[in-house]
Coordinates of C-alpha atoms and ligand atoms in Angstrom, one line a residue:
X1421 CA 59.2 -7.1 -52.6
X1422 CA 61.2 -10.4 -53.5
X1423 CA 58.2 -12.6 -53.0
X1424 CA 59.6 -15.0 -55.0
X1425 CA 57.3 -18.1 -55.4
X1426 CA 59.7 -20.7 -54.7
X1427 CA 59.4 -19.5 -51.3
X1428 CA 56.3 -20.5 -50.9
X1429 CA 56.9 -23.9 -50.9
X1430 CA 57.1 -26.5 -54.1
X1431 CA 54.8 -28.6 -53.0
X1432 CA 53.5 -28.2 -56.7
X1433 CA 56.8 -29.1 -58.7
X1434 CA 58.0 -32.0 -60.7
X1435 CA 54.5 -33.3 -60.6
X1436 CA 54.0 -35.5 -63.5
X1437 CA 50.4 -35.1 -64.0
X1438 CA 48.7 -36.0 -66.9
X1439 CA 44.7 -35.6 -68.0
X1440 CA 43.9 -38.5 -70.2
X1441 CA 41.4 -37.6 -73.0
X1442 CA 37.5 -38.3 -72.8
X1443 CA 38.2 -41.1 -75.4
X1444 CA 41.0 -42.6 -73.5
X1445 CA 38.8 -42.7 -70.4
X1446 CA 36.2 -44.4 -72.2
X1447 CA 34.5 -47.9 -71.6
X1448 CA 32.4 -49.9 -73.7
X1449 CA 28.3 -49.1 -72.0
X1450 CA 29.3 -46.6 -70.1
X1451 CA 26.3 -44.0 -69.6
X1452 CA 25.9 -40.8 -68.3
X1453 CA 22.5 -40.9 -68.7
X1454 CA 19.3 -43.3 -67.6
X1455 CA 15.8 -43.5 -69.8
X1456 CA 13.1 -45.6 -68.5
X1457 CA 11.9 -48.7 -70.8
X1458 CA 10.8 -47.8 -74.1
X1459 CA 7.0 -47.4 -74.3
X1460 CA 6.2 -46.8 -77.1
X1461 CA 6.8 -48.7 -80.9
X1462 CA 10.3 -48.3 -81.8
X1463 CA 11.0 -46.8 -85.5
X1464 CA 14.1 -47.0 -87.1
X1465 CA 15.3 -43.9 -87.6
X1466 CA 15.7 -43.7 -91.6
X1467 CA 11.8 -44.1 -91.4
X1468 CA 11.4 -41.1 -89.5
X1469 CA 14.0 -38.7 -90.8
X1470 CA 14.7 -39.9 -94.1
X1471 CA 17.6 -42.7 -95.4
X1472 CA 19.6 -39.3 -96.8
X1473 CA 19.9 -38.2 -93.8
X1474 CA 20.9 -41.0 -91.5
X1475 CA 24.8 -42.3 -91.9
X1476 CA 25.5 -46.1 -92.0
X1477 CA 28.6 -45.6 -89.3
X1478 CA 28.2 -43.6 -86.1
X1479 CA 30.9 -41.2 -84.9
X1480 CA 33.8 -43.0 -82.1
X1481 CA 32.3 -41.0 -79.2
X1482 CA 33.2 -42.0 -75.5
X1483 CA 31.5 -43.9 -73.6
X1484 CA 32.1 -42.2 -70.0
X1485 CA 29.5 -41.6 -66.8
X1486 CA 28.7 -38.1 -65.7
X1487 CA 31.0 -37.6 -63.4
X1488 CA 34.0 -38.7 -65.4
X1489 CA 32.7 -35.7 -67.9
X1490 CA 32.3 -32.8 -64.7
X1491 CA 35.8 -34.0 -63.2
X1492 CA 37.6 -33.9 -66.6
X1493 CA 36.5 -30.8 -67.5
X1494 CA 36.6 -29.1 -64.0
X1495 CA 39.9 -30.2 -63.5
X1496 CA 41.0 -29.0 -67.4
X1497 CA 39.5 -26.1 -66.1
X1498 CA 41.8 -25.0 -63.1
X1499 CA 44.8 -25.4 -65.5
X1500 CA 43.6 -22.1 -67.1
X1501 CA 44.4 -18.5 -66.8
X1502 CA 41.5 -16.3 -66.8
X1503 CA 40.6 -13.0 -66.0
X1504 CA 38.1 -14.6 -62.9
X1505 CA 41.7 -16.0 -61.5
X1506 CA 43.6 -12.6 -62.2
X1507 CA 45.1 -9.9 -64.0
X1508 CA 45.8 -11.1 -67.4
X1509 CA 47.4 -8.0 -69.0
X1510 CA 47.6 -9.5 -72.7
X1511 CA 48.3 -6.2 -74.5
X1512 CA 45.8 -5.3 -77.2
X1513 CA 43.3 -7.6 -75.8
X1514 CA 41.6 -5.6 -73.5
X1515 CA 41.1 -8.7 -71.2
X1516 CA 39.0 -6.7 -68.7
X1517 CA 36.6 -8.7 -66.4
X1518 CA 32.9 -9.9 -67.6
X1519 CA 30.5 -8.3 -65.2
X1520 CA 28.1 -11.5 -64.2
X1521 CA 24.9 -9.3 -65.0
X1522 CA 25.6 -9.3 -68.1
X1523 CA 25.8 -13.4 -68.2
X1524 CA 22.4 -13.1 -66.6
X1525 CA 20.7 -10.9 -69.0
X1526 CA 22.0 -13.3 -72.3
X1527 CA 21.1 -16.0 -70.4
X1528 CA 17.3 -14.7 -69.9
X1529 CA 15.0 -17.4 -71.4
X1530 CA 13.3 -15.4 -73.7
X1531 CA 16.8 -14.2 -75.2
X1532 CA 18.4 -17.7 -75.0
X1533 CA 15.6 -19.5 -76.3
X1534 CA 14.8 -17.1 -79.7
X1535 CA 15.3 -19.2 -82.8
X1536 CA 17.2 -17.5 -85.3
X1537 CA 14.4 -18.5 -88.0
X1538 CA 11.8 -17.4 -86.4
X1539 CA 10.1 -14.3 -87.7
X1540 CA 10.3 -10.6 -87.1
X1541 CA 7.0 -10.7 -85.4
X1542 CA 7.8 -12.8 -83.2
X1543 CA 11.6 -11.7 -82.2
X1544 CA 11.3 -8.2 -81.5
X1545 CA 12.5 -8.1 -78.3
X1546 CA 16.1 -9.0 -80.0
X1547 CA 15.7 -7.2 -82.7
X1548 CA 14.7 -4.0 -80.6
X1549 CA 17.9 -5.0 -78.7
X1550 CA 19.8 -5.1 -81.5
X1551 CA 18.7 -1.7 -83.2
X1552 CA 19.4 0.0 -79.4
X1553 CA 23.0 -1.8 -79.5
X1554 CA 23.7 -0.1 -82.8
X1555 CA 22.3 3.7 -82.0
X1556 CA 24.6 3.3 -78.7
X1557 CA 27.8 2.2 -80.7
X1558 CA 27.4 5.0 -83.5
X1559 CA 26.1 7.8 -80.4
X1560 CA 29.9 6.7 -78.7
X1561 CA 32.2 6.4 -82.0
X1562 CA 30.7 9.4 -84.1
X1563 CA 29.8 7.2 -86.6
X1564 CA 26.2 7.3 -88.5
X1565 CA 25.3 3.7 -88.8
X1566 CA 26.3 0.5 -87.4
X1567 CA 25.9 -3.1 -88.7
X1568 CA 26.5 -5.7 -86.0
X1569 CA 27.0 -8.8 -88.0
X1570 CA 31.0 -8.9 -87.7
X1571 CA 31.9 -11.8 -86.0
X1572 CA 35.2 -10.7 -84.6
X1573 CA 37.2 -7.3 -85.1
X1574 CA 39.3 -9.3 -88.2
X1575 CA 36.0 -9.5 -89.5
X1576 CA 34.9 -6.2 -88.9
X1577 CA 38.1 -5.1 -91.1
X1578 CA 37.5 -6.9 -94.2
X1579 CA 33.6 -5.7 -94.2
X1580 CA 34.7 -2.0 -93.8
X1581 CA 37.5 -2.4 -96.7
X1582 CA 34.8 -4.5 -98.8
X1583 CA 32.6 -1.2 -98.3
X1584 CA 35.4 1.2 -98.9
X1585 CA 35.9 -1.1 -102.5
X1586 CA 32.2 -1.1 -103.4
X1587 CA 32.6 3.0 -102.4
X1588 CA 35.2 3.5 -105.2
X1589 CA 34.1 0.8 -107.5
X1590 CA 30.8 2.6 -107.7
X1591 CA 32.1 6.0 -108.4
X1592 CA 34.0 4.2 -111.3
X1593 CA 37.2 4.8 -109.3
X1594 CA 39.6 2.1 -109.6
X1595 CA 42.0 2.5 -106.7
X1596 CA 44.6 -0.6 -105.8
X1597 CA 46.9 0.9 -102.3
X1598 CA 46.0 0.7 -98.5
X1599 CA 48.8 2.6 -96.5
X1600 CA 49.3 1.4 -93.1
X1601 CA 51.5 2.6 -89.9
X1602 CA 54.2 0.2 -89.6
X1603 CA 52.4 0.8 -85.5
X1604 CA 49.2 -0.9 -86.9
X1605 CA 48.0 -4.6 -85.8
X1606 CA 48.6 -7.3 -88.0
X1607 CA 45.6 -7.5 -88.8
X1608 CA 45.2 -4.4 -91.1
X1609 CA 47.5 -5.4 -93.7
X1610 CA 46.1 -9.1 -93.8
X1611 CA 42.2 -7.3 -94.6
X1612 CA 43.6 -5.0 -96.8
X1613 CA 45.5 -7.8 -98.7
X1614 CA 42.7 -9.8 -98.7
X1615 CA 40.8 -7.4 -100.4
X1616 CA 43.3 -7.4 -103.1
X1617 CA 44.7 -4.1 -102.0
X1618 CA 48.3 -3.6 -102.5
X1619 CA 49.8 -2.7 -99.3
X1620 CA 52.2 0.3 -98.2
X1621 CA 53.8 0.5 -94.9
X1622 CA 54.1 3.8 -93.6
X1623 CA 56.9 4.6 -91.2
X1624 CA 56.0 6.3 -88.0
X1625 CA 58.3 9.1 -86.5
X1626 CA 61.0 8.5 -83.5
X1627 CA 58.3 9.4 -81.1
X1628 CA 56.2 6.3 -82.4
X1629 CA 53.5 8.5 -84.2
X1630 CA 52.7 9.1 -87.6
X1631 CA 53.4 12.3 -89.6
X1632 CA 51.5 14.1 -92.2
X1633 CA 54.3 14.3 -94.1
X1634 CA 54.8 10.4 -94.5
X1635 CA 51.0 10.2 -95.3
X1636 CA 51.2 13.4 -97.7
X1637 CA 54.4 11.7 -99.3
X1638 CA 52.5 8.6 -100.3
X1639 CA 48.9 9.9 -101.4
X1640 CA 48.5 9.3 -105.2
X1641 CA 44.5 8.8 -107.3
X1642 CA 45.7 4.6 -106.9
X1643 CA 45.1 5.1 -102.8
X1644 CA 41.9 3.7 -101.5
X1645 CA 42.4 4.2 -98.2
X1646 CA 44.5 4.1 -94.8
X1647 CA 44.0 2.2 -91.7
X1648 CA 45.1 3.7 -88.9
X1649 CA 45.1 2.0 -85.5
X1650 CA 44.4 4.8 -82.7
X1651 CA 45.7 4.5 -80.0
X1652 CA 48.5 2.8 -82.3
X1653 CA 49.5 -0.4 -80.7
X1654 CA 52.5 1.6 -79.1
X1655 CA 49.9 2.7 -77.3
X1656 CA 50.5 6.3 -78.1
X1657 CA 47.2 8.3 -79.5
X1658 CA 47.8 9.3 -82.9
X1659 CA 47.4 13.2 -81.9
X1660 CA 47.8 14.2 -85.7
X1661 CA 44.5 12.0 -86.9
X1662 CA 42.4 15.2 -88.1
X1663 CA 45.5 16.6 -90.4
X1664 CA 46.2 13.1 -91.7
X1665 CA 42.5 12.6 -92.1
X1666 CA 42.1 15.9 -94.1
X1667 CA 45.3 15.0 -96.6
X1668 CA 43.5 11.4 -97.6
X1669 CA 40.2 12.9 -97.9
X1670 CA 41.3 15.7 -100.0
X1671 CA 43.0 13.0 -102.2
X1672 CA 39.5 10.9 -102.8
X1673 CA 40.4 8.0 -100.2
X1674 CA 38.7 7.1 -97.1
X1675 CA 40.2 6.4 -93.7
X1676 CA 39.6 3.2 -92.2
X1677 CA 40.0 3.6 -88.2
X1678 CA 40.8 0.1 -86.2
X1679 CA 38.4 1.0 -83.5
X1680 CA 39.8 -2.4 -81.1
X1681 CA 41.5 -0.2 -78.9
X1682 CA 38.3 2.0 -78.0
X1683 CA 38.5 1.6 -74.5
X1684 CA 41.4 4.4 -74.0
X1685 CA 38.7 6.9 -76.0
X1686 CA 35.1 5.7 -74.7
X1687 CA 33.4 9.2 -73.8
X1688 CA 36.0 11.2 -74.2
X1689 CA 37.1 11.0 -77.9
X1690 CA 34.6 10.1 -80.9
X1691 CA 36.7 9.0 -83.8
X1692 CA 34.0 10.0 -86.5
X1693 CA 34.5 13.5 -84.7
X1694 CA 38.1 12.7 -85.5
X1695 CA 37.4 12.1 -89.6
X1696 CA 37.3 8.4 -89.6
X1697 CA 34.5 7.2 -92.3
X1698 CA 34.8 3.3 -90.8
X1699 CA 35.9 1.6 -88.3
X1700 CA 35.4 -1.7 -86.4
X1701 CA 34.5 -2.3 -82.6
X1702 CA 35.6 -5.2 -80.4
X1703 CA 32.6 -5.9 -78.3
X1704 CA 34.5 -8.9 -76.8
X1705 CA 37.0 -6.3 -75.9
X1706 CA 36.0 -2.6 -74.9
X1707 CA 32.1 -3.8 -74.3
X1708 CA 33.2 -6.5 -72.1
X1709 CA 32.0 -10.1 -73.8
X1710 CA 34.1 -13.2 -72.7
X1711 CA 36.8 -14.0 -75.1
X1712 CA 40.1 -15.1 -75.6
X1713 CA 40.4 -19.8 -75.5
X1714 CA 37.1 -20.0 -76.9
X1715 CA 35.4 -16.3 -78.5
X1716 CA 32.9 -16.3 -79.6
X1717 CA 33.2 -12.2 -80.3
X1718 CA 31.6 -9.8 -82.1
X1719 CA 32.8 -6.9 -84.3
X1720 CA 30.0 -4.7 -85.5
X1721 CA 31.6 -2.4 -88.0
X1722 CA 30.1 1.8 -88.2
X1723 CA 30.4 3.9 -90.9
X1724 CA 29.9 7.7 -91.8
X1725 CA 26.3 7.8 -94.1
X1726 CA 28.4 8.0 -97.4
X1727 CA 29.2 4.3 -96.8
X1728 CA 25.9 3.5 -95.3
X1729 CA 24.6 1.7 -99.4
X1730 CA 27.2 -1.2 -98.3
X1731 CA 26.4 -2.0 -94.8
X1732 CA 25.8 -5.8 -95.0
X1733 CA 22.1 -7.1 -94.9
X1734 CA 20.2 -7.4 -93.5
X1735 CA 19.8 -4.3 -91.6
X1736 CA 17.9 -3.8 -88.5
X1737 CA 14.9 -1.1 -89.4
X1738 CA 12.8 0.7 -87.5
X1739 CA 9.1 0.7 -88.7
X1740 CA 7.7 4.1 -89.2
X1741 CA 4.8 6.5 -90.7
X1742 CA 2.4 3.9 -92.0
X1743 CA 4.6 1.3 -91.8
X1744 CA 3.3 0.5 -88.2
X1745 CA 5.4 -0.3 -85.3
X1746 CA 7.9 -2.6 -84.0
X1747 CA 11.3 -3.5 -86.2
X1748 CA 12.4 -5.5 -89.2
X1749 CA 14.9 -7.2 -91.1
X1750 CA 15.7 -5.2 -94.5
X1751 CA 17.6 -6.9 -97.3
X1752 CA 16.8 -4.0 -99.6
X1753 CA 20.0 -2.4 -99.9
X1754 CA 20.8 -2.8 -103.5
X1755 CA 24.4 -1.4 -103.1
X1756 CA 25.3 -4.2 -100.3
X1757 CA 28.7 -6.1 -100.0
X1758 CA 26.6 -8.6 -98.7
X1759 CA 26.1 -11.2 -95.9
X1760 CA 28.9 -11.6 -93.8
X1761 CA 27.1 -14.3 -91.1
X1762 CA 24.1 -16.4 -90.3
X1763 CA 21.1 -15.2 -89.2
X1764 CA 21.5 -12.2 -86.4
X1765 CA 25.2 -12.4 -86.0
X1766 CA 26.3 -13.5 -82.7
X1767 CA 23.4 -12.3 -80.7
X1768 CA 24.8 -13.6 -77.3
X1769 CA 27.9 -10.8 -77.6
X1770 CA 25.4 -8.2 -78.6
X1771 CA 23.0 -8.6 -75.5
X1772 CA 26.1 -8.4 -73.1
X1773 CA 27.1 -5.2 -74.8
X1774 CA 24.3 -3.5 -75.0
X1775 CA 23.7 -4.6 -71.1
X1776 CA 27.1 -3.5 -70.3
X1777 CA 27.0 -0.2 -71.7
X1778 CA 23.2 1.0 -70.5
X1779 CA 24.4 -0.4 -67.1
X1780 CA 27.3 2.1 -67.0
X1781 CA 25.8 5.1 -69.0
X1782 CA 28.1 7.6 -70.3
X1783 CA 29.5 8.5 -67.3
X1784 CA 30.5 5.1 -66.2
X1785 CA 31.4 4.6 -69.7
X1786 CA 34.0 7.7 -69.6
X1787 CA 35.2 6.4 -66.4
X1788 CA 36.1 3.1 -67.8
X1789 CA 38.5 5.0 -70.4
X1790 CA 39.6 7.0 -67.7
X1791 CA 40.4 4.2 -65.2
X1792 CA 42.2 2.4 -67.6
X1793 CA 44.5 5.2 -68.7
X1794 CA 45.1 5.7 -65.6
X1795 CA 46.7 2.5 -65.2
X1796 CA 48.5 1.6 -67.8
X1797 CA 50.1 5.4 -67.0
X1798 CA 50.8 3.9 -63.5
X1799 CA 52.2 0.8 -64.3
X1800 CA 54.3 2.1 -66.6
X1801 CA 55.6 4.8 -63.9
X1802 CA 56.4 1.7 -62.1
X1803 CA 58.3 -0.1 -64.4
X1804 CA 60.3 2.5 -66.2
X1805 CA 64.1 2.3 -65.4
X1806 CA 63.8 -1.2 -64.8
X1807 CA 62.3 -2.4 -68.1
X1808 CA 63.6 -0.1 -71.1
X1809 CA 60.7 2.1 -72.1
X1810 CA 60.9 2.8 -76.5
X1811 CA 58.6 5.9 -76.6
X1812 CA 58.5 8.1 -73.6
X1813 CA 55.3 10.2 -73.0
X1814 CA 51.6 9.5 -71.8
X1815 CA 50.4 5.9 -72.5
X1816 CA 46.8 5.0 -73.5
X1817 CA 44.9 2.1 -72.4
X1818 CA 48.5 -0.3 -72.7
X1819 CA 52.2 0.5 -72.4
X1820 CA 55.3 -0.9 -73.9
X1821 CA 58.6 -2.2 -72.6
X1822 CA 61.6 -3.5 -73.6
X1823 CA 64.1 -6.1 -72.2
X1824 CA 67.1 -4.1 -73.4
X1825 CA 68.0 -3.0 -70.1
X1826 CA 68.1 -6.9 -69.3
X1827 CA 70.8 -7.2 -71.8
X1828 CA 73.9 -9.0 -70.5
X1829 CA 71.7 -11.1 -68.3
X1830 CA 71.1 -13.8 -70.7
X1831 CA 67.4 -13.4 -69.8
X1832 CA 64.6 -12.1 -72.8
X1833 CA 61.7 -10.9 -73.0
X1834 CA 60.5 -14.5 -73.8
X1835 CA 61.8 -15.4 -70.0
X1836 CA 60.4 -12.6 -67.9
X1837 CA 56.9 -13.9 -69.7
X1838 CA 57.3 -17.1 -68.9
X1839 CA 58.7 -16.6 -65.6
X1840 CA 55.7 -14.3 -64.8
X1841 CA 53.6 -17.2 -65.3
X1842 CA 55.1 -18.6 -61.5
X1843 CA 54.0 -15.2 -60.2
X1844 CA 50.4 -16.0 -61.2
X1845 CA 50.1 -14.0 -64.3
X1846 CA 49.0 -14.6 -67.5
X1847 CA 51.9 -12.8 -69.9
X1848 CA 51.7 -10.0 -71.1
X1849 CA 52.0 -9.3 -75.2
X1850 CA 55.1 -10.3 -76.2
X1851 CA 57.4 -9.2 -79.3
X1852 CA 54.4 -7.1 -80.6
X1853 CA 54.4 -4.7 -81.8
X1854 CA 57.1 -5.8 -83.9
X1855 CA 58.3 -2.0 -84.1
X1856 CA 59.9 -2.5 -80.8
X1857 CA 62.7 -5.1 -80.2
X1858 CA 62.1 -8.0 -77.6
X1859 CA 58.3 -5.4 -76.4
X1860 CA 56.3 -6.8 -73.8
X1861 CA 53.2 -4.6 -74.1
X1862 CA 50.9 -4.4 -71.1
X1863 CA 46.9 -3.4 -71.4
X1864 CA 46.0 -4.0 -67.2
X1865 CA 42.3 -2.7 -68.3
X1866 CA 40.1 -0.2 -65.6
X1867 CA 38.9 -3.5 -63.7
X1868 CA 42.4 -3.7 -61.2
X1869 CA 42.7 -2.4 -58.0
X1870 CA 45.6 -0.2 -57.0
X1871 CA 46.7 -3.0 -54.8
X1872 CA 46.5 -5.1 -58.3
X1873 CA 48.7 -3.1 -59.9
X1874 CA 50.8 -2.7 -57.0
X1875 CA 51.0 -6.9 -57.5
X1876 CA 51.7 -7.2 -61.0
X1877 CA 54.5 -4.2 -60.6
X1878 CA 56.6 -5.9 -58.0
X1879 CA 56.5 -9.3 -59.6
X1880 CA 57.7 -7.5 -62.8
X1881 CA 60.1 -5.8 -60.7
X1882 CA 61.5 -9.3 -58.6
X1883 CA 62.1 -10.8 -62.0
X1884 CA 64.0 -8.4 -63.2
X1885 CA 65.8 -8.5 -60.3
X1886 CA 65.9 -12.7 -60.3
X1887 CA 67.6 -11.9 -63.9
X1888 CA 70.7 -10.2 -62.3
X1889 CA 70.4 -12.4 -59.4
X1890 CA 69.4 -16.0 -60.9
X1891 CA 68.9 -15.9 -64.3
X1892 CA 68.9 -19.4 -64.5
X1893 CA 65.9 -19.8 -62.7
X1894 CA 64.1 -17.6 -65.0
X1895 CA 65.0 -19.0 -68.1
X1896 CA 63.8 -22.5 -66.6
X1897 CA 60.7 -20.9 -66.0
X1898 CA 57.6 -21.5 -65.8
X1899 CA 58.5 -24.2 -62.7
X1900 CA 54.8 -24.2 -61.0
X1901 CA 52.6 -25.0 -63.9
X1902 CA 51.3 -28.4 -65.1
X1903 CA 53.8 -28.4 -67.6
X1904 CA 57.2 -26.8 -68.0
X1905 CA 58.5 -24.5 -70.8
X1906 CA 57.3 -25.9 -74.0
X1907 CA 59.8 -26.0 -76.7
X1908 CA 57.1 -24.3 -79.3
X1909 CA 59.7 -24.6 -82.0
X1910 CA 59.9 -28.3 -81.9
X1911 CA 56.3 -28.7 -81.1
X1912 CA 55.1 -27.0 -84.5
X1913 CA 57.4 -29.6 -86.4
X1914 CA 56.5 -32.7 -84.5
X1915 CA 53.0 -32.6 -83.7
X1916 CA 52.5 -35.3 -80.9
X1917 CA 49.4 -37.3 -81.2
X1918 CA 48.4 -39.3 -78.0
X1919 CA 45.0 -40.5 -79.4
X1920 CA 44.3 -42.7 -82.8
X1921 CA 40.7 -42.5 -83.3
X1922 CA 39.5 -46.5 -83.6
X1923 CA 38.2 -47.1 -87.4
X1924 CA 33.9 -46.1 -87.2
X1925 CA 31.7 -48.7 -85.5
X1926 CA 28.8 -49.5 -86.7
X1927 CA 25.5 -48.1 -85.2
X1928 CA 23.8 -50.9 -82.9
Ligands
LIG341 C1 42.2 -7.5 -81.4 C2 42.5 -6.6 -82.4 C3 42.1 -6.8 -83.7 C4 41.4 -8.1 -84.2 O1 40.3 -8.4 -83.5 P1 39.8 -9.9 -83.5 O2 38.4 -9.8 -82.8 O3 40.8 -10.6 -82.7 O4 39.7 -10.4 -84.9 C5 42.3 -5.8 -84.6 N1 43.0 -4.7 -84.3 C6 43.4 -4.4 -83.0 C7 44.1 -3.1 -82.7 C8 43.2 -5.4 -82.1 O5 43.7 -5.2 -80.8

């Protein structure tokens, strides 16, 4: 079980290696590229574009060859983590693996090449795509229409409380308060906020849920809504939604359902079946699109048809009756919060998702959920009496610990992270949710094997161990990585600059 890493030799310690920057490797005429003798008449380049738009100064770029560029950024590469090197259980992330066909189908030419600007008539392959995409996510969530312009589940949040606004505003309801778990992600209070909502925490019980009661307490005519994270970030599934649903409605607000965590519920649970009137989805999470050191995601948001005036434009429509065939792009929706991103939104993200989910159907879909219950339950089995588990019961799609049962060690939760990272594992959550003293809150997703989890369980399990054995050696770690525990506190003050641009040059 002890398979501790240092065993397996440290050929990889102490070394002081360092990556210089592109600009550092630079060199005055240095190409990475080779053009055969002009031909034709030079023209200066104000002549063709216009003076406006040429600059006087040209950027400090390097000057580096071709294969400086591929070996610099290979070798940055192996310093990652990544879900292609290995469980990354990064709680609430839903860091599950990117099938490859679904790379092959964004990267189709006639989907990679589409210009944003070109017309309906010409894009609707995409735009079909795109309509398909949103009927699939409103069939799975219960929801009655979908806009997928969201560029990220934050994003997602403030469109469906800028809805939920316009919704009261237009009923000449003026409504100021959001309540929101105290188990909900960070995220909610910052939309809500943003909005210019006042925000009310509400508590959740001692088994990590949330009561009627508590919601019932804190109704009033001023409350426009509550957001609800389900599964809460406990990862507990909020098994008194429809109750808690009914009390808001009956009190003229709307609920708001942080649909991130959709992959413990895909085919199994519909929360507009649940009473949710909006809710956001994470493609890059549950619908597999690469994120997480470099996004870009998507967050489509869906919303019952009482909200459907304030989707943001434009909409993807179906032509029908005389209208003719095919599909368009329609602004008319008088009652819109707006746009909320250029042109399609990110179209890569949708054509993975809507590849991911018709190559899995429903049933594969269900299984997912399934799978990854499964486990998170299992891993958690594992680990319970070693780390200290806050909320006992069935788990979700994630689980969280505790390092209280580490207590007289010296080691935290911060250590058994970092030390993790000499096992060959990206962290897990840490200190979130902040409900939970010193969490670490694992999401292992349906893609790991049981021998995966079997992996990840026993190095959780040896550094518990190493922190009644050694805890020195975990709280020096991580001792195998290119660089050795950062101090983040002092890093935030002191910001270390190795490059100085040079002043511009002038263009030649
Ligand atoms: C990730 C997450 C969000 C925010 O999504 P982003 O795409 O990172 O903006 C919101 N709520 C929950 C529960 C999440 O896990």
């Amino acid at each position: 079980m002890s398979r501790g890493p240092e065993k397996v030799g440290n050929t990889t310690r102490g070394i002081a290696y360092e990556e210089p920057l592109l600009f550092e490797r630079s060199r005055p005429g240095r190409r990475g590229f080779a053009l055969p003798p002009l031909d034709v008449p030079e023209v200066e380049p104000e002549a063709l574009l216009g003076a406006e738009a040429c600059r006087e100064t040209i950027p400090d770029l390097p000057e580096v060859s071709e294969v400086d560029v591929v070996r610099h950024f290979t070798r940055l590469s192996t310093w990652n983590a990544a879900v292609d090197l290995g469980l990354y259980p990064l709680g609430s992330c839903t860091m599950k693996y990117n099938p490859r066909q679904n790379e092959a189908a964004a990267a189709l030419p006639g989907f990679a090449g589409a210009h944003p600007l070109a017309p309906a008539s010409l894009s609707q392959g995409i735009l079909q795509l795109m309509a398909e995409l949103e009927r699939h996510l409103a069939e799975i969530s219960g929801l009655d229409r979908v806009s997928l312009q969201p560029a990220a589940g934050a994003q997602g949040e403030l469109a469906g409380i800028m809805m939920i606004r316009a919704y009261h505003r237009h009923r000449g309801e003026s409504r100021d308060r959001v309540l929101i778990p105290d188990s909900a992600h960070g995220t909610n209070p910052a939309s809500a906020a943003l909005n210019g909502y006042r925000v009310q925490t509400l508590e959740s019980g001692p088994d990590g849920l949330l009561h009627p009661e508590t919601v019932a307490a804190a109704m009033g005519p001023d409350v426009a809504a509550l957001m609800i994270t389900n599964p809460n970030t406990l990862g507990l599934f909020e098994t008194h939604i429809e109750p808690i649903c009914e009390i808001v409605h009956t009190g003229g607000g709307l609920v708001y359902g942080d649909g991130a965590n959709l992959n413990a519920l895909l085919g199994i649970a519909r929360p507009g079946d649940l009473g949710i009137d909006v809710m956001h989805f994470n493609l890059h999470k549950t619908f597999s699109t690469p994120h997480g050191g470099g996004g870009p995601g998507a967050g489509p948001v869906g919303v019952k048809n009482i909200l459907a005036p304030y989707l943001p434009v434009p909409v993807v429509r179906e032509l029908a009756g005389d209208e003719g065939e095919g599909f368009v792009l329609d602004y008319d929706f008088p009652h819109s919060i707006g746009r909320l991103h250029a042109h399609h939104g990110n179209v890569g993200m949708m054509i993975r998702a809507w590849a991911y989910i018709r190559s899995l159907g429903a049933e594969g879909l269900r299984r997912c959920a399934e799978m990854a219950v499964l486990n998170a339950n299992y891993l958690l089995s594992r680990l319970r009496g070693t780390y200290h588990v806050p909320y006992e019961g069935r788990v979700m799609h994630e689980c969280v610990l505790s390092d209280r049962l580490l207590q007289g060690t010296g080691v935290t939760t911060l250590d058994v992270a970092k030390r993790l990272i000499d096992y060959g594992y990206h962290p897990p959550t840490i200190y979130f949710p902040l409900v939970v003293q010193g969490a670490i809150m694992i999401e292992p997703t349906e893609s790991e094997s049981l021998e995966g989890l079997d992996r990840f369980a026993e190095a959780m399990l040896a550094v518990a161990e190493e922190a009644r054995t050694d805890p020195e050696r975990v709280r020096a770690a991580p001792t195998r990585t290119r660089l050795a525990r950062l101090d983040e506190t002092r890093a935030a003050r002191r910001p270390v600059l190795r490059w100085q641009p040079a002043g511009p040059s002038k263009r030649p």
